[in-house]
């Protein structure tokens, strides 16, 4: 917004022409100068400068929003995109239904607290059929620490959903829905994501 042209802001032509004649073309150009510098450069009175800079500021600044209105917008947007329930009622309640779709969620904490196990469980839940509480979807598991364990996710699957995974081929079907990426660098990660 700082690079918005003054000529496109709807200032009165008389003052907009003065800004243009003095090569002050953008909001940034005008607002980077003090009121007294603008008075001298534009050869206008203080009242005109204050009025013009206030108008420019109001035009380029986003409207003020409260934290409550931002939260309400986020909740409304998330209702359209949905959530992946974690299976942990307290966490799901705090997250308004689970891990939200359409955003990057970063999981942080000290070593050994269960972050990897939690992510494995989420991958399992997302790949399960809907009639078992999953989404029947595909998962991209980004494993920068090489901690993804296919053996562990299979153990979790069989223990958590024995009725589903007792049938032959179901474990392989679930595993085929989880793509594990182990990028060594950010550029490798972006390259692989573009392929997918």
Coordinates of N, CA and C in Angstrom, one line a residue:
X1 N 0.8 -1.2 0.0 CA 0.0 0.0 0.0 C 0.9 1.3 0.0
X2 N 2.1 1.2 0.5 CA 2.9 2.4 0.6 C 3.3 2.9 -0.8
X3 N 3.3 2.0 -1.8 CA 3.6 2.3 -3.2 C 2.4 2.8 -4.0
X4 N 1.3 2.9 -3.3 CA 0.1 3.4 -4.0 C 0.3 4.8 -4.5
X5 N -0.1 5.1 -5.8 CA 0.1 6.4 -6.4 C -0.9 7.4 -5.8
X6 N -0.3 8.6 -5.5 CA -1.1 9.7 -4.9 C -2.2 10.1 -5.9
X7 N -1.8 10.0 -7.2 CA -2.8 10.4 -8.2 C -4.0 9.5 -8.3
X8 N -3.9 8.3 -7.7 CA -5.1 7.4 -7.7 C -5.8 7.4 -6.4
X9 N -5.5 8.3 -5.5 CA -6.1 8.3 -4.1 C -7.4 9.1 -4.0
X10 N -7.7 9.9 -4.9 CA -8.8 10.8 -4.8 C -8.6 12.1 -4.0
X11 N -7.4 12.5 -3.9 CA -7.1 13.8 -3.3 C -7.6 14.9 -4.3
X12 N -8.0 16.1 -3.7 CA -8.4 17.2 -4.6 C -7.3 17.4 -5.7
X13 N -7.7 17.7 -6.9 CA -6.8 17.8 -8.0 C -5.7 18.9 -7.8
X14 N -6.1 20.0 -7.1 CA -5.2 21.1 -6.9 C -4.0 20.6 -6.1
X15 N -4.2 19.8 -5.0 CA -3.1 19.4 -4.2 C -2.4 18.2 -4.8
X16 N -3.2 17.3 -5.5 CA -2.6 16.1 -6.2 C -1.6 16.6 -7.3
X17 N -2.0 17.6 -8.0 CA -1.1 18.2 -9.0 C 0.2 18.8 -8.4
X18 N 0.1 19.4 -7.3 CA 1.3 19.9 -6.6 C 2.2 18.8 -6.2
X19 N 1.7 17.7 -5.7 CA 2.5 16.5 -5.3 C 3.2 16.0 -6.6
X20 N 2.5 15.9 -7.7 CA 3.0 15.3 -8.9 C 4.1 16.2 -9.5
X21 N 3.9 17.6 -9.4 CA 4.9 18.5 -10.0 C 6.2 18.5 -9.2
X22 N 6.1 18.1 -7.9 CA 7.3 18.0 -7.1 C 7.9 16.6 -7.0
X23 N 7.4 15.7 -7.9 CA 7.9 14.3 -8.0 C 7.6 13.5 -6.8
X24 N 6.6 13.8 -6.1 CA 6.2 13.0 -4.9 C 5.0 12.2 -5.4
X25 N 5.3 11.0 -5.8 CA 4.3 10.2 -6.5 C 3.5 9.1 -5.7
X26 N 4.2 8.6 -4.7 CA 3.6 7.5 -3.9 C 3.3 8.0 -2.5
X27 N 2.5 7.2 -1.8 CA 2.2 7.4 -0.4 C 3.5 7.4 0.4
X28 N 4.4 6.5 0.1 CA 5.7 6.4 0.8 C 6.5 7.7 0.6
X29 N 6.5 8.2 -0.6 CA 7.2 9.5 -0.8 C 6.7 10.6 0.1
X30 N 5.4 10.7 0.2 CA 4.8 11.8 0.9 C 4.9 11.6 2.4
X31 N 4.7 10.4 2.9 CA 4.8 10.1 4.3 C 6.2 9.9 4.9
X32 N 7.2 9.9 4.0 CA 8.6 9.8 4.5 C 9.1 11.2 4.9
X33 N 8.4 12.2 4.5 CA 8.8 13.6 4.8 C 8.0 14.1 6.0
X34 N 8.7 15.0 6.7 CA 8.0 15.7 7.8 C 7.0 16.7 7.3
X35 N 6.1 17.2 8.1 CA 5.1 18.2 7.6 C 5.8 19.5 7.2
X36 N 6.9 19.8 7.9 CA 7.6 21.1 7.5 C 8.4 20.9 6.2
X37 N 8.9 19.7 6.0 CA 9.6 19.5 4.7 C 8.6 19.5 3.6
X38 N 7.4 19.0 3.8 CA 6.4 19.0 2.7 C 5.9 20.4 2.5
X39 N 5.8 21.2 3.6 CA 5.4 22.6 3.4 C 6.4 23.4 2.5
X40 N 7.6 23.2 2.8 CA 8.7 23.8 2.0 C 8.7 23.3 0.6
X41 N 8.7 22.0 0.4 CA 8.8 21.4 -0.9 C 7.6 21.7 -1.8
X42 N 6.4 21.7 -1.2 CA 5.1 21.9 -2.0 C 4.7 23.4 -2.0
X43 N 5.3 24.2 -1.1 CA 5.0 25.6 -1.0 C 3.5 25.8 -0.7
X44 N 3.0 25.1 0.3 CA 1.6 25.2 0.8 C 1.7 25.3 2.3
X45 N 0.5 25.7 2.8 CA 0.4 25.9 4.3 C 0.4 24.6 5.1
X46 N 0.6 24.7 6.4 CA 0.6 23.6 7.3 C -0.8 22.8 7.3
X47 N -1.8 23.6 7.3 CA -3.2 23.0 7.3 C -3.4 22.1 6.1
X48 N -2.9 22.5 4.9 CA -3.1 21.7 3.7 C -2.2 20.5 3.7
X49 N -1.0 20.6 4.3 CA -0.1 19.4 4.4 C -0.7 18.4 5.4
X50 N -1.2 18.9 6.5 CA -1.8 18.0 7.5 C -3.0 17.3 7.0
X51 N -3.8 18.0 6.3 CA -5.0 17.5 5.7 C -4.7 16.4 4.6
X52 N -3.7 16.7 3.7 CA -3.3 15.8 2.7 C -2.6 14.5 3.2
X53 N -1.7 14.7 4.2 CA -1.1 13.5 4.8 C -2.0 12.6 5.6
X54 N -3.0 13.3 6.2 CA -4.0 12.5 7.0 C -4.8 11.7 6.0
X55 N -5.2 12.3 4.9 CA -6.0 11.6 3.9 C -5.2 10.4 3.2
X56 N -4.0 10.7 2.9 CA -3.1 9.6 2.4 C -2.9 8.5 3.4
X57 N -2.7 8.8 4.6 CA -2.5 7.8 5.7 C -3.8 6.9 5.8
X58 N -5.0 7.6 5.8 CA -6.2 6.9 5.9 C -6.5 6.0 4.7
X59 N -6.1 6.4 3.6 CA -6.3 5.7 2.3 C -5.5 4.4 2.3
X60 N -4.2 4.5 2.7 CA -3.3 3.3 2.6 C -3.3 2.4 3.8
X61 N -3.8 2.9 4.9 CA -3.8 2.0 6.1 C -4.9 1.1 6.1
X62 N -4.7 -0.2 6.5 CA -5.8 -1.1 6.6 C -6.7 -0.7 7.8
X63 N -8.0 -1.0 7.8 CA -8.8 -0.6 8.9 C -8.4 -1.3 10.2
X64 N -8.6 -0.6 11.3 CA -8.3 -1.2 12.6 C -9.2 -2.3 12.9
X65 N -8.7 -3.4 13.5 CA -9.5 -4.5 13.8 C -9.2 -5.0 15.2
X66 N -10.1 -5.4 16.0 CA -9.9 -5.9 17.3 C -9.4 -7.4 17.2
X67 N -8.8 -7.9 18.3 CA -8.4 -9.3 18.3 C -9.6 -10.2 18.2
X68 N -10.7 -9.7 18.8 CA -11.9 -10.5 18.8 C -12.4 -10.7 17.3
X69 N -12.4 -9.6 16.6 CA -12.9 -9.6 15.2 C -12.0 -10.5 14.3
X70 N -10.7 -10.5 14.6 CA -9.8 -11.3 13.8 C -10.0 -12.8 14.2
X71 N -10.3 -13.1 15.4 CA -10.5 -14.4 15.9 C -11.8 -14.9 15.2
X72 N -12.9 -14.1 15.2 CA -14.1 -14.5 14.6 C -14.0 -14.7 13.1
X73 N -13.2 -13.9 12.4 CA -13.0 -14.2 11.0 C -12.2 -15.5 10.8
X74 N -11.3 -15.8 11.7 CA -10.5 -17.0 11.5 C -11.4 -18.2 11.8
X75 N -12.3 -18.2 12.8 CA -13.2 -19.2 13.1 C -14.2 -19.4 11.9
X76 N -14.7 -18.3 11.4 CA -15.6 -18.4 10.3 C -14.9 -19.0 9.0
X77 N -13.7 -18.6 8.7 CA -13.0 -19.2 7.6 C -12.7 -20.7 7.8
X78 N -12.3 -21.1 9.0 CA -12.0 -22.4 9.3 C -13.2 -23.3 9.2
X79 N -14.4 -22.8 9.5 CA -15.6 -23.5 9.4 C -15.9 -24.0 8.0
X80 N -15.4 -23.2 7.0 CA -15.6 -23.6 5.6 C -14.6 -24.6 5.2
X81 N -13.4 -24.6 5.8 CA -12.4 -25.5 5.4 C -12.3 -26.8 6.2
X82 N -12.7 -26.8 7.5 CA -12.8 -28.0 8.3 C -11.6 -28.2 9.1
X83 N -11.6 -29.3 9.9 CA -10.6 -29.6 10.9 C -10.4 -31.1 10.9
X84 N -9.2 -31.5 11.2 CA -8.9 -32.9 11.5 C -8.9 -33.2 13.0
X85 N -9.9 -33.8 13.5 CA -9.9 -34.1 15.0 C -8.7 -34.9 15.4
X86 N -8.1 -34.6 16.5 CA -6.9 -35.3 17.0 C -7.3 -36.5 17.8
X87 N -8.5 -36.6 18.2 CA -8.9 -37.7 19.1 C -8.6 -37.3 20.6
X88 N -8.1 -36.2 20.8 CA -7.8 -35.7 22.2 C -8.9 -34.6 22.5
X89 N -9.9 -34.9 23.2 CA -11.0 -34.0 23.4 C -10.6 -32.6 23.8
X90 N -9.7 -32.5 24.8 CA -9.3 -31.1 25.3 C -8.6 -30.3 24.2
X91 N -7.7 -31.0 23.5 CA -7.0 -30.3 22.4 C -7.9 -29.9 21.3
X92 N -8.8 -30.8 20.9 CA -9.8 -30.5 19.8 C -10.7 -29.4 20.2
X93 N -11.1 -29.3 21.5 CA -11.9 -28.1 21.9 C -11.1 -26.8 21.8
X94 N -9.8 -26.9 22.3 CA -9.0 -25.7 22.2 C -8.7 -25.2 20.8
X95 N -8.7 -26.2 19.9 CA -8.4 -25.9 18.5 C -9.7 -25.7 17.7
X96 N -10.8 -25.6 18.3 CA -12.1 -25.4 17.6 C -12.4 -26.6 16.7
X97 N -12.1 -27.8 17.1 CA -12.4 -28.9 16.3 C -11.3 -29.8 15.9
X98 N -10.1 -29.4 16.1 CA -8.9 -30.1 15.7 C -7.9 -29.3 14.9
X99 N -7.0 -30.0 14.2 CA -6.0 -29.3 13.3 C -6.7 -28.7 12.1
X100 N -6.7 -27.4 11.9 CA -7.4 -26.8 10.8 C -6.8 -27.1 9.4
X101 N -7.7 -27.3 8.5 CA -7.3 -27.5 7.1 C -6.9 -26.2 6.5
X102 N -6.0 -26.2 5.5 CA -5.7 -25.0 4.7 C -4.7 -24.1 5.3
X103 N -4.1 -24.5 6.4 CA -3.0 -23.7 7.0 C -1.9 -24.6 7.4
X104 N -0.7 -24.0 7.6 CA 0.4 -24.8 8.1 C 0.4 -24.7 9.6
X105 N 0.4 -25.9 10.3 CA 0.4 -26.0 11.7 C 1.8 -26.5 12.2
X106 N 2.5 -25.7 13.0 CA 3.8 -26.1 13.5 C 3.6 -26.7 14.9
X107 N 4.2 -27.9 15.1 CA 4.1 -28.5 16.4 C 5.5 -28.4 17.0
X108 N 5.6 -27.8 18.2 CA 6.9 -27.6 18.8 C 6.8 -28.1 20.3
X109 N 8.0 -28.4 20.8 CA 8.1 -28.8 22.2 C 9.4 -29.5 22.4
X110 N 9.7 -29.7 23.7 CA 11.0 -30.4 24.0 C 11.1 -31.8 23.5
X111 N 12.3 -32.2 23.3 CA 12.6 -33.6 22.8 C 11.9 -34.6 23.7
X112 N 11.4 -35.6 23.1 CA 10.8 -36.8 23.9 C 9.4 -36.6 24.4
X113 N 8.8 -35.5 24.0 CA 7.4 -35.2 24.5 C 6.3 -35.9 23.7
X114 N 6.7 -36.4 22.5 CA 5.7 -37.1 21.7 C 5.2 -36.4 20.5
X115 N 6.0 -35.4 20.0 CA 5.6 -34.7 18.8 C 5.5 -35.7 17.6
X116 N 6.5 -36.5 17.4 CA 6.5 -37.4 16.3 C 5.4 -38.4 16.4
X117 N 5.1 -39.0 17.6 CA 4.0 -39.9 17.8 C 2.7 -39.2 17.4
X118 N 2.5 -38.0 17.8 CA 1.3 -37.2 17.6 C 1.1 -37.0 16.1
X119 N 2.2 -36.7 15.4 CA 2.1 -36.5 13.9 C 1.9 -37.8 13.2
X120 N 2.4 -38.9 13.7 CA 2.1 -40.2 13.1 C 0.6 -40.5 13.3
X121 N 0.1 -40.2 14.4 CA -1.3 -40.5 14.7 C -2.2 -39.6 13.8
X122 N -1.8 -38.4 13.6 CA -2.6 -37.5 12.7 C -2.5 -38.0 11.2
X123 N -1.4 -38.5 10.8 CA -1.3 -39.1 9.5 C -2.2 -40.3 9.3
X124 N -2.2 -41.1 10.4 CA -3.1 -42.3 10.4 C -4.5 -41.9 10.3
X125 N -4.9 -40.9 11.2 CA -6.3 -40.5 11.2 C -6.8 -39.9 9.8
X126 N -5.9 -39.1 9.2 CA -6.3 -38.5 7.9 C -6.4 -39.6 6.8
X127 N -5.7 -40.6 6.9 CA -5.7 -41.7 5.8 C -6.8 -42.7 6.1
X128 N -7.4 -42.8 7.2 CA -8.4 -43.8 7.5 C -9.7 -43.4 6.7
X129 N -10.5 -44.5 6.4 CA -11.8 -44.2 5.8 C -12.7 -43.4 6.7
X130 N -13.6 -42.7 6.1 CA -14.6 -41.8 6.9 C -15.4 -42.6 7.9
X131 N -15.8 -43.8 7.6 CA -16.6 -44.6 8.5 C -15.8 -45.0 9.7
X132 N -14.5 -44.8 9.8 CA -13.7 -45.1 11.0 C -13.2 -43.8 11.6
X133 N -13.8 -42.7 11.2 CA -13.4 -41.4 11.8 C -12.3 -40.7 11.1
X134 N -11.9 -41.2 10.0 CA -10.9 -40.5 9.2 C -11.4 -39.7 8.1
X135 N -10.6 -39.4 7.1 CA -11.0 -38.6 6.0 C -10.8 -39.3 4.7
X136 N -10.2 -40.5 4.7 CA -9.9 -41.3 3.5 C -9.0 -40.5 2.6
X137 N -8.2 -39.6 3.1 CA -7.4 -38.7 2.3 C -5.9 -39.2 2.2
X138 N -5.2 -38.4 1.5 CA -3.7 -38.6 1.3 C -3.0 -37.7 2.2
X139 N -1.8 -38.1 2.7 CA -1.0 -37.3 3.6 C 0.4 -37.1 3.0
X140 N 0.9 -35.8 3.1 CA 2.3 -35.6 2.8 C 2.9 -35.3 4.2
X141 N 3.8 -36.2 4.6 CA 4.5 -36.2 5.9 C 5.9 -35.6 5.6
X142 N 6.2 -34.4 6.1 CA 7.5 -33.8 5.9 C 8.3 -34.2 7.1
X143 N 9.3 -35.0 6.8 CA 10.2 -35.5 7.9 C 11.6 -35.0 7.8
X144 N 11.8 -33.9 8.4 CA 13.2 -33.3 8.3 C 14.2 -33.9 9.3
X145 N 13.7 -34.7 10.2 CA 14.6 -35.3 11.2 C 14.8 -36.8 11.0
X146 N 14.2 -37.3 9.9 CA 14.2 -38.8 9.6 C 13.7 -39.6 10.8
X147 N 12.6 -39.2 11.3 CA 12.0 -39.9 12.5 C 10.7 -40.6 12.1
X148 N 10.3 -40.6 10.8 CA 9.1 -41.3 10.4 C 9.4 -42.8 10.5
X149 N 8.5 -43.5 11.2 CA 8.7 -44.9 11.3 C 7.4 -45.7 10.8
X150 N 7.6 -46.3 9.6 CA 6.5 -47.1 9.1 C 6.0 -48.2 10.0
X151 N 7.0 -48.8 10.7 CA 6.7 -49.8 11.7 C 5.8 -49.3 12.8
X152 N 6.2 -48.1 13.3 CA 5.4 -47.5 14.4 C 4.0 -47.1 14.0
X153 N 3.8 -46.6 12.8 CA 2.5 -46.2 12.4 C 1.6 -47.4 12.1
X154 N 2.2 -48.5 11.7 CA 1.4 -49.7 11.5 C 1.0 -50.3 12.9
X155 N 1.9 -50.2 13.9 CA 1.6 -50.7 15.2 C 0.4 -49.8 15.8
X156 N 0.5 -48.5 15.6 CA -0.6 -47.6 16.0 C -1.9 -47.9 15.4
X157 N -1.8 -48.2 14.1 CA -3.0 -48.5 13.3 C -3.7 -49.8 13.8
X158 N -2.9 -50.8 13.9 CA -3.5 -52.1 14.4 C -4.0 -52.0 15.8
X159 N -3.3 -51.3 16.7 CA -3.8 -51.2 18.1 C -5.0 -50.3 18.2
X160 N -5.0 -49.2 17.4 CA -6.1 -48.2 17.6 C -7.4 -48.7 16.8
X161 N -7.2 -49.4 15.7 CA -8.4 -49.7 14.9 C -8.3 -51.2 14.4
X162 N -8.3 -52.1 15.4 CA -8.1 -53.5 15.1 C -9.2 -54.1 14.2
X163 N -10.5 -53.6 14.3 CA -11.5 -54.0 13.4 C -11.3 -53.7 12.0
X164 N -10.7 -52.6 11.7 CA -10.4 -52.2 10.3 C -9.1 -52.9 9.8
X165 N -8.1 -52.9 10.6 CA -6.8 -53.4 10.0 C -6.6 -54.9 10.2
X166 N -7.7 -55.7 10.6 CA -7.6 -57.1 10.7 C -7.7 -57.7 9.3
X167 N -8.2 -57.0 8.3 CA -8.3 -57.5 7.0 C -7.0 -57.3 6.2
X168 N -6.7 -58.3 5.4 CA -5.5 -58.3 4.6 C -5.5 -57.2 3.6
X169 N -4.4 -56.5 3.4 CA -4.2 -55.4 2.5 C -4.6 -54.1 3.0
X170 N -5.3 -54.0 4.1 CA -5.7 -52.6 4.6 C -4.5 -51.8 5.1
X171 N -3.5 -52.5 5.7 CA -2.3 -51.8 6.2 C -1.6 -51.2 5.0
X172 N -1.4 -52.0 3.9 CA -0.7 -51.5 2.7 C -1.5 -50.3 2.1
X173 N -2.8 -50.5 2.1 CA -3.7 -49.4 1.5 C -3.5 -48.1 2.3
X174 N -3.5 -48.2 3.6 CA -3.3 -47.0 4.4 C -1.9 -46.4 4.2
X175 N -0.9 -47.3 4.1 CA 0.5 -46.8 4.0 C 0.7 -46.2 2.6
X176 N 0.0 -46.6 1.6 CA 0.1 -46.0 0.3 C -0.5 -44.6 0.2
X177 N -1.3 -44.3 1.2 CA -1.9 -42.9 1.2 C -1.0 -41.9 1.9
X178 N 0.1 -42.4 2.4 CA 1.0 -41.4 3.2 C 2.4 -41.3 2.4
X179 N 2.6 -40.1 1.9 CA 3.9 -39.8 1.2 C 4.8 -39.2 2.1
X180 N 6.0 -39.7 2.3 CA 7.0 -39.2 3.2 C 8.0 -38.4 2.4
X181 N 8.2 -37.1 2.8 CA 9.3 -36.3 2.1 C 10.4 -36.1 3.2
X182 N 11.6 -36.3 2.8 CA 12.7 -36.1 3.6 C 13.7 -35.1 2.9
X183 N 13.3 -33.8 2.8 CA 14.2 -32.9 2.2 C 15.4 -32.5 3.0
X184 N 16.5 -32.4 2.3 CA 17.8 -32.0 2.9 C 18.0 -30.5 3.0
X185 N 17.2 -29.8 2.2 CA 17.3 -28.3 2.2 C 16.0 -27.7 1.8
X186 N 15.8 -26.4 2.0 CA 14.6 -25.7 1.7 C 14.4 -25.8 0.2
X187 N 15.4 -25.6 -0.6 CA 15.2 -25.7 -2.1 C 14.8 -27.1 -2.5
X188 N 15.3 -28.1 -1.9 CA 14.9 -29.5 -2.2 C 13.4 -29.7 -1.8
X189 N 13.0 -29.1 -0.7 CA 11.6 -29.2 -0.3 C 10.7 -28.5 -1.2
X190 N 11.0 -27.3 -1.7 CA 10.2 -26.6 -2.6 C 10.1 -27.3 -4.0
X191 N 11.2 -27.8 -4.4 CA 11.2 -28.6 -5.7 C 10.3 -29.8 -5.6
X192 N 10.4 -30.5 -4.5 CA 9.5 -31.7 -4.4 C 8.0 -31.3 -4.2
X193 N 7.8 -30.3 -3.5 CA 6.4 -29.8 -3.4 C 5.8 -29.4 -4.7
X194 N 6.6 -28.8 -5.6 CA 6.1 -28.5 -6.9 C 5.8 -29.7 -7.8
X195 N 6.5 -30.8 -7.6 CA 6.2 -32.0 -8.3 C 4.9 -32.6 -7.8
X196 N 4.7 -32.6 -6.5 CA 3.5 -33.2 -6.0 C 2.3 -32.3 -6.3

